[in-house]
Amino acid sequence: MNKPSNVVEMTPETNLGDNSTAAYDIEKIRADFPILSREVYGKPLVYLDNGASAQKPRQVIDAISEVFEQYYSNVHRGVHWTSQQSTTAFEGGRSKVAKFLNAPSENEIIFTRGATESINLVAHSWGRTFLKAGDEVIISHMEHHANIVPWQMLRQELGIDLKVVPIDDDGNFMFDEYENLLSPKTKLVAVTHVSNALGSVVPVKDVIEKAHAQGALVLLDGCQAVPHAAVDVQDLDVDFYVFSGHKLYGPTGIGVLWGREDLLNSMTPYQTGGEMISSVTFEKTTFKKAPHRFEAGTPAIAEAIGLGVAIDYVQAIGLDNIAAHEHGVLQYATERLLTIEGLKIIGTAKEKAAIISFDLDGVHPHDLGTFVDRAGVAVRVGHHCAQPVMDRFGVAATARASFGLYNTRGEVDALVDALEETRKFFG
Ligand code: 7TS
């Protein structure tokens, strides 16, 4: 992220939550998302679970329908018209992702099923090629399970060590502790760009600089970063970057692994089979270079095309405009939530993306989630696949409101009203 979402400079055109401005026409944006105009339990849907998955604009929905209605076929293997159309659109999706991340080459964009598969791919292919017993991988205390368990599996299999950067009571990444953990044994630093449970923005540029000074590579989990601000992999000077399409207003079943081309081509394949080979005989098989090296079998065709359209969509609004809008909503939500008696925000880091985890005194998060749902408000409750974060703050679960580019201050008010009702009901 060039600018973390909460340090984006605010301008009079961009910092207004609900109000349409020349730079940010919120009503027009909301009208692009069909689901936002529906009601649940007779109440307008207030969708505040974007951290789990974001809703889809009409442009993405239509693009996916168009694939199946107009030109669907398998890719990379047909001389016929539909196959060529599908291949061009599919590879167009790759090219949009490359530009979105400012990747030097489209060959560096590997399509996966999602961030989980991207991280597993790196652990499997890079890890098994380059790690040996005694090597160290550093993660942080606020990782999603998807960036913990694959490394634990390698620890079990190869005997590597896993080091964990602690977080402070506000949910800040403890940089001094990180520096202390780095050593010549460190081979990889795999950390989240933005915490899904706390919203904390990790100072990734400094993390990368220090890791590289020790000769270690860096993988960033960008799931919660790419929907909120512009990411430039060259400016970051990172080695691997992963994210899921469905949190970026795109379809499910499609995700991205970006890696430096030389690195990718030095790695053993992840899955093997059709489309990733150069030649096969019963004696010997040779493999293609990236990206096809890592894309065995028929890929998620319509989904990759849909992801490209989602990227067009956020870029047309502008990532900086989105960041500024969401920052306004985050600030407003933080202030309003703190007026609720007994409500405690968990995660008050210096730099935050538009995610607020909270606890309401005396109300179990699951009861809270069920209660506000009846008011049409969708929040996530649970451990957010980040159980170590819950342990760190001594809770089993939290409620979490995570905002997207279409959320408004009016929706924050609806959440606050629903929480006041919840408090009265259980109080
Ligand atoms: N990494 C982070 C930081 C995430 O937030 C998530 C999903 C993942 C990895 C895994 O992504 P997937 O698309 O492969 O499943 N996070 C959440 C969440 O916060 N609530 O539901 C899913």
XYZ file of C-alpha atoms and ligand atoms in Angstrom:
449
model
C 0.000 0.000 0.000
C 1.534 3.314 -0.934
C -0.535 5.143 1.613
C -2.187 3.245 4.443
C -5.879 4.072 4.362
C -5.862 6.139 7.489
C -3.003 8.389 6.498
C -4.432 9.282 3.136
C -4.613 13.031 2.926
C -8.173 14.195 3.145
C -9.463 16.776 0.741
C -12.789 18.571 0.876
C -13.884 16.493 -2.125
C -13.146 13.105 -0.688
C -13.727 12.953 3.047
C -17.501 13.090 3.190
C -19.050 9.819 4.305
C -22.593 9.822 2.940
C -22.690 12.840 0.784
C -22.157 12.548 -2.887
C -19.360 14.719 -4.166
C -17.793 15.206 -7.542
C -15.026 12.812 -6.524
C -17.146 10.226 -4.757
C -20.720 9.748 -5.812
C -21.827 7.286 -3.149
C -25.408 6.963 -4.387
C -24.220 6.167 -7.887
C -21.770 3.619 -6.484
C -24.445 1.975 -4.331
C -26.766 1.732 -7.304
C -24.157 -0.467 -8.997
C -24.619 -3.160 -6.321
C -28.026 -4.812 -6.786
C -27.975 -6.570 -3.403
C -27.666 -3.274 -1.531
C -31.178 -2.259 -2.479
C -32.817 -5.346 -1.028
C -34.421 -5.718 2.367
C -33.915 -8.450 4.949
C -36.576 -8.988 7.638
C -38.320 -5.944 6.168
C -35.306 -3.717 6.843
C -32.758 -2.321 4.381
C -29.730 -4.585 4.212
C -26.756 -2.959 5.946
C -23.833 -5.045 4.801
C -20.835 -4.608 7.106
C -19.096 -7.942 6.538
C -16.812 -6.948 3.693
C -13.774 -8.425 5.421
C -15.306 -11.872 4.937
C -16.444 -11.175 1.382
C -17.549 -8.086 -0.526
C -20.699 -7.687 -2.638
C -20.473 -7.568 -6.431
C -21.267 -4.643 -8.710
C -23.604 -5.091 -11.689
C -20.574 -4.741 -13.989
C -19.001 -7.925 -12.544
C -22.286 -9.850 -12.503
C -22.987 -8.889 -16.133
C -19.461 -9.734 -17.269
C -19.773 -13.232 -15.812
C -23.168 -13.774 -17.458
C -21.743 -12.522 -20.722
C -18.957 -15.095 -20.619
C -21.453 -17.944 -20.406
C -24.009 -16.425 -22.740
C -21.666 -15.215 -25.457
C -18.275 -16.871 -25.708
C -17.560 -19.472 -23.008
C -15.056 -22.216 -23.767
C -11.975 -23.782 -22.262
C -8.826 -21.668 -22.596
C -5.373 -22.153 -24.155
C -6.372 -25.237 -26.114
C -8.765 -24.502 -28.914
C -8.363 -23.107 -32.389
C -12.067 -22.365 -32.525
C -13.631 -18.958 -32.073
C -15.057 -19.375 -28.552
C -11.789 -20.747 -27.226
C -9.873 -17.845 -28.667
C -12.354 -15.314 -27.270
C -12.234 -16.953 -23.835
C -8.446 -17.156 -23.862
C -8.128 -13.490 -24.807
C -10.553 -12.420 -22.062
C -8.937 -14.729 -19.483
C -5.437 -13.476 -20.258
C -6.888 -9.943 -20.249
C -7.864 -10.584 -16.625
C -4.254 -11.519 -15.873
C -3.010 -8.390 -17.530
C -5.398 -6.230 -15.467
C -4.154 -7.860 -12.254
C -0.549 -7.188 -13.324
C -1.291 -3.496 -13.880
C -3.305 -3.324 -10.645
C -0.261 -4.483 -8.650
C 2.185 -2.663 -10.923
C 3.882 -6.010 -11.570
C 6.762 -5.858 -14.054
C 5.377 -8.811 -16.026
C 2.064 -10.591 -16.582
C 3.988 -13.856 -16.276
C 4.268 -13.120 -12.571
C 0.509 -13.356 -11.988
C -0.547 -16.853 -10.961
C -4.285 -17.453 -10.731
C -5.262 -19.566 -7.740
C -8.545 -20.291 -5.981
C -7.812 -17.612 -3.395
C -5.280 -16.316 -0.903
C -5.364 -19.584 1.021
C -4.283 -21.533 -2.022
C -1.693 -18.877 -2.924
C 0.017 -19.187 0.467
C -0.158 -22.977 0.356
C 1.410 -22.839 -3.089
C 4.371 -20.808 -1.822
C 4.776 -23.025 1.257
C 4.638 -26.134 -0.877
C 6.689 -25.071 -3.893
C 9.127 -22.490 -2.559
C 9.252 -24.011 0.939
C 9.993 -27.524 -0.186
C 12.565 -26.323 -2.699
C 14.486 -23.920 -0.505
C 13.908 -24.628 3.207
C 15.694 -27.141 5.399
C 15.757 -28.035 9.093
C 16.836 -25.123 11.267
C 15.771 -22.414 8.798
C 13.388 -19.834 10.205
C 10.133 -18.371 8.952
C 8.796 -15.281 10.712
C 5.054 -14.580 10.901
C 3.135 -12.201 13.167
C 0.667 -12.690 15.988
C -2.142 -11.262 13.857
C -2.062 -13.658 10.930
C -5.155 -15.289 9.501
C -4.948 -19.064 9.937
C -4.189 -19.269 6.206
C -0.801 -17.704 6.947
C -0.056 -19.812 10.014
C -1.009 -23.398 9.303
C 0.914 -23.918 6.011
C 4.136 -22.906 7.815
C 3.331 -25.174 10.751
C 2.930 -28.036 8.315
C 6.411 -27.262 6.963
C 7.764 -27.146 10.488
C 6.395 -30.637 11.072
C 7.674 -31.922 7.751
C 11.045 -30.208 7.378
C 11.981 -29.177 10.903
C 12.030 -25.443 10.208
C 11.404 -23.007 13.077
C 8.502 -20.610 13.202
C 8.980 -17.255 14.954
C 6.101 -14.959 15.827
C 6.290 -11.155 15.990
C 4.164 -10.032 18.950
C 1.551 -7.275 18.856
C 1.037 -4.663 21.549
C -2.174 -3.955 23.477
C -3.449 -1.727 20.684
C -2.767 -4.336 18.020
C 0.349 -2.687 16.587
C 3.009 -4.873 14.978
C 5.967 -4.649 17.386
C 8.756 -3.605 15.094
C 11.595 -3.734 17.651
C 10.657 -7.307 18.495
C 10.610 -8.107 14.802
C 14.133 -6.774 14.396
C 15.247 -8.929 17.303
C 13.784 -12.043 15.687
C 15.556 -11.484 12.363
C 18.781 -13.410 11.966
C 20.840 -15.059 9.245
C 18.638 -18.118 9.838
C 15.557 -16.187 8.668
C 14.642 -17.329 5.175
C 11.152 -15.896 4.865
C 9.025 -13.249 6.549
C 5.342 -13.983 5.839
C 3.063 -11.328 7.285
C -0.296 -9.770 6.664
C -0.462 -6.311 5.102
C -3.633 -5.479 7.069
C -5.051 -7.549 9.935
C -8.493 -8.999 9.216
C -9.383 -9.181 12.907
C -8.040 -5.818 14.095
C -7.651 -3.633 11.015
C -4.034 -2.831 11.947
C -1.855 -1.783 9.013
C 1.580 -3.395 9.229
C 4.540 -1.142 8.312
C 5.367 -3.460 5.446
C 7.932 -1.313 3.666
C 10.148 -1.265 6.740
C 9.471 -4.953 7.337
C 10.671 -5.732 3.809
C 13.746 -3.547 4.040
C 14.905 -5.209 7.262
C 14.179 -8.713 5.953
C 16.113 -8.094 2.759
C 19.047 -6.742 4.740
C 19.210 -10.213 6.338
C 18.865 -11.955 3.000
C 15.316 -13.154 3.738
C 12.393 -13.039 1.328
C 9.028 -11.482 2.161
C 5.501 -12.714 1.441
C 2.659 -10.286 2.106
C -0.911 -11.422 2.635
C -2.786 -8.578 0.954
C -6.355 -9.905 1.370
C -7.477 -7.012 3.537
C -5.235 -4.429 1.900
C -6.081 -4.473 -1.811
C -9.749 -3.471 -1.378
C -8.750 -0.406 0.612
C -5.736 1.259 -1.005
C -3.375 1.064 -3.969
C -0.639 -1.575 -3.832
C 2.551 -1.370 -5.892
C 4.709 -4.489 -5.618
C 7.698 -2.769 -7.208
C 7.546 0.179 -4.856
C 7.190 -2.216 -1.896
C 10.082 -4.296 -3.249
C 8.291 -7.388 -1.945
C 8.905 -10.955 -3.189
C 5.441 -12.570 -3.002
C 2.036 -10.878 -2.701
C -1.278 -12.744 -2.376
C -4.953 -11.797 -2.303
C -8.447 -13.182 -2.945
C -10.738 -11.857 -5.682
C -13.956 -12.086 -3.669
C -12.902 -9.473 -1.119
C -12.117 -7.088 -3.974
C -15.707 -7.080 -5.320
C -14.857 -9.950 -7.680
C -16.083 -13.558 -7.777
C -15.201 -16.375 -5.408
C -12.929 -19.170 -6.618
C -10.276 -16.834 -7.988
C -7.222 -15.454 -6.222
C -3.772 -14.230 -7.037
C -0.215 -15.123 -6.247
C 2.216 -12.524 -7.502
C 5.884 -13.465 -7.275
C 9.130 -12.283 -8.826
C 9.543 -14.082 -12.118
C 12.996 -15.526 -11.357
C 11.737 -16.831 -8.033
C 8.657 -18.436 -9.543
C 10.669 -20.168 -12.229
C 13.084 -21.530 -9.631
C 10.260 -23.230 -7.723
C 8.973 -26.757 -8.203
C 5.379 -26.983 -9.431
C 2.554 -27.129 -6.904
C 0.000 -29.282 -8.661
C 0.821 -31.201 -11.816
C -1.163 -32.303 -14.840
C -2.513 -30.673 -17.979
C -1.463 -27.270 -19.297
C 1.558 -26.842 -17.023
C 3.939 -29.112 -18.945
C 6.281 -28.521 -21.855
C 6.518 -32.195 -22.743
C 5.534 -35.526 -21.229
C 6.865 -38.996 -21.899
C 6.619 -41.947 -19.549
C 10.290 -41.405 -18.697
C 10.337 -37.660 -18.105
C 8.225 -34.540 -17.913
C 9.400 -30.955 -18.337
C 7.462 -27.960 -17.097
C 6.428 -24.632 -18.538
C 7.570 -21.396 -16.983
C 5.321 -19.188 -14.809
C 2.457 -18.540 -14.844
C 1.375 -21.809 -16.522
C 3.855 -23.809 -14.437
C 1.529 -23.241 -11.469
C -1.833 -23.471 -13.203
C -2.443 -27.185 -13.695
C -5.804 -28.152 -15.145
C -8.701 -26.022 -16.335
C -8.623 -22.690 -14.493
C -11.506 -20.584 -13.158
C -12.198 -18.872 -16.476
C -15.263 -16.693 -15.924
C -13.974 -15.867 -12.444
C -10.648 -14.538 -13.737
C -12.507 -12.420 -16.275
C -14.844 -11.209 -13.508
C -11.875 -10.311 -11.323
C -10.491 -8.183 -14.144
C -13.805 -6.323 -14.329
C -13.821 -5.829 -10.537
C -10.363 -4.299 -10.857
C -11.601 -2.006 -13.642
C -14.422 -1.028 -11.312
C -12.315 -0.042 -8.290
C -9.773 1.672 -10.504
C -12.478 3.760 -12.174
C -13.478 5.058 -8.732
C -9.838 5.365 -7.726
C -8.155 3.540 -4.856
C -7.170 6.831 -3.238
C -10.781 8.012 -3.335
C -11.943 4.710 -1.861
C -9.320 4.949 0.888
C -10.366 8.494 1.764
C -14.063 7.609 1.781
C -13.556 4.539 3.941
C -11.325 6.470 6.291
C -14.136 8.953 6.853
C -16.553 6.107 7.581
C -14.016 4.410 9.884
C -13.472 7.579 11.891
C -17.184 8.221 12.182
C -17.911 4.611 13.158
C -15.131 4.606 15.756
C -16.481 7.770 17.377
C -20.093 6.607 17.329
C -19.384 3.093 18.603
C -17.462 4.499 21.555
C -20.614 6.327 22.700
C -22.243 2.948 23.420
C -22.044 2.034 27.091
C -19.945 -1.088 27.691
C -18.567 -1.241 24.144
C -14.857 -1.791 23.802
C -12.995 -1.627 20.517
C -10.379 -4.364 20.153
C -7.648 -3.094 17.873
C -6.739 0.557 18.176
C -3.538 0.560 16.175
C -1.957 3.797 14.975
C -2.763 2.954 11.383
C -5.969 1.134 10.586
C -7.982 0.075 7.573
C -11.767 0.173 7.750
C -12.262 -2.754 10.139
C -13.551 -2.518 13.717
C -13.635 -5.478 16.090
C -15.506 -4.905 19.299
C -16.883 -6.438 22.445
C -20.122 -5.422 24.139
C -20.045 -5.977 27.857
C -22.336 -8.802 28.967
C -23.421 -9.846 25.464
C -21.936 -12.865 23.730
C -20.781 -11.879 20.212
C -22.972 -14.574 18.677
C -26.054 -13.216 20.445
C -25.028 -9.746 19.334
C -24.648 -10.843 15.720
C -28.022 -12.584 15.738
C -29.740 -9.605 17.338
C -28.378 -6.943 14.982
C -29.105 -9.248 12.040
C -32.829 -8.882 12.808
C -32.343 -5.163 12.232
C -30.867 -5.953 8.814
C -27.281 -5.356 9.907
C -24.723 -7.963 8.799
C -21.566 -8.129 10.916
C -19.257 -11.057 11.441
C -18.917 -12.656 14.862
C -16.435 -15.298 15.907
C -12.675 -15.680 15.938
C -12.290 -14.471 12.330
C -9.890 -17.366 11.588
C -7.379 -15.548 13.774
C -7.546 -17.446 17.057
C -4.109 -16.253 18.264
C -5.423 -12.666 18.058
C -8.391 -13.638 20.221
C -6.014 -15.304 22.719
C -3.839 -12.190 22.763
C -6.816 -10.072 23.839
C -8.253 -12.716 26.173
C -11.530 -13.179 24.306
C -13.026 -16.185 22.516
C -14.662 -14.105 19.832
C -15.451 -10.547 18.799
C -18.063 -8.822 16.672
C -16.571 -7.151 13.620
C -17.837 -4.428 11.316
C -15.741 -4.252 8.157
C -16.525 -1.495 5.691
C -16.349 -1.351 1.934
C -16.418 1.322 -0.727
C -20.245 1.502 -0.668
C -20.832 1.870 3.069
C -22.213 5.106 4.468
C -22.432 6.999 7.713
C -26.166 6.288 7.676
C -25.316 2.578 7.816
C -23.019 3.224 10.765
C -25.989 4.876 12.476
C -28.095 1.777 11.760
C -25.396 -0.390 13.379
C -25.222 1.897 16.407
C -29.020 1.908 16.804
C -29.098 -1.890 16.550
C -26.340 -2.148 19.166
C -28.188 0.196 21.533
C -31.230 -2.059 21.204
C -29.038 -5.100 21.824
C -27.605 -3.539 24.946
C -31.059 -2.710 26.300
C -32.353 -6.199 25.522
C -29.518 -8.017 27.263
C -28.821 -5.376 29.914
N -5.714 -13.779 4.784
C -6.453 -12.803 5.328
C -5.784 -11.604 5.924
C -7.841 -12.896 5.306
O -8.578 -11.921 5.836
C -8.446 -14.057 4.749
C -9.928 -14.253 4.766
C -7.617 -15.018 4.171
C -6.252 -14.862 4.217
C -8.168 -16.222 3.471
O -8.821 -15.842 2.312
P -9.598 -16.931 1.411
O -10.308 -16.107 0.395
O -8.570 -17.814 0.829
O -10.535 -17.630 2.342
N -10.565 -13.581 5.835
C -11.838 -13.752 6.246
C -12.393 -12.988 7.256
O -11.818 -12.082 7.861
N -13.646 -13.388 7.459
O -13.914 -14.391 6.610
C -12.797 -14.635 5.855
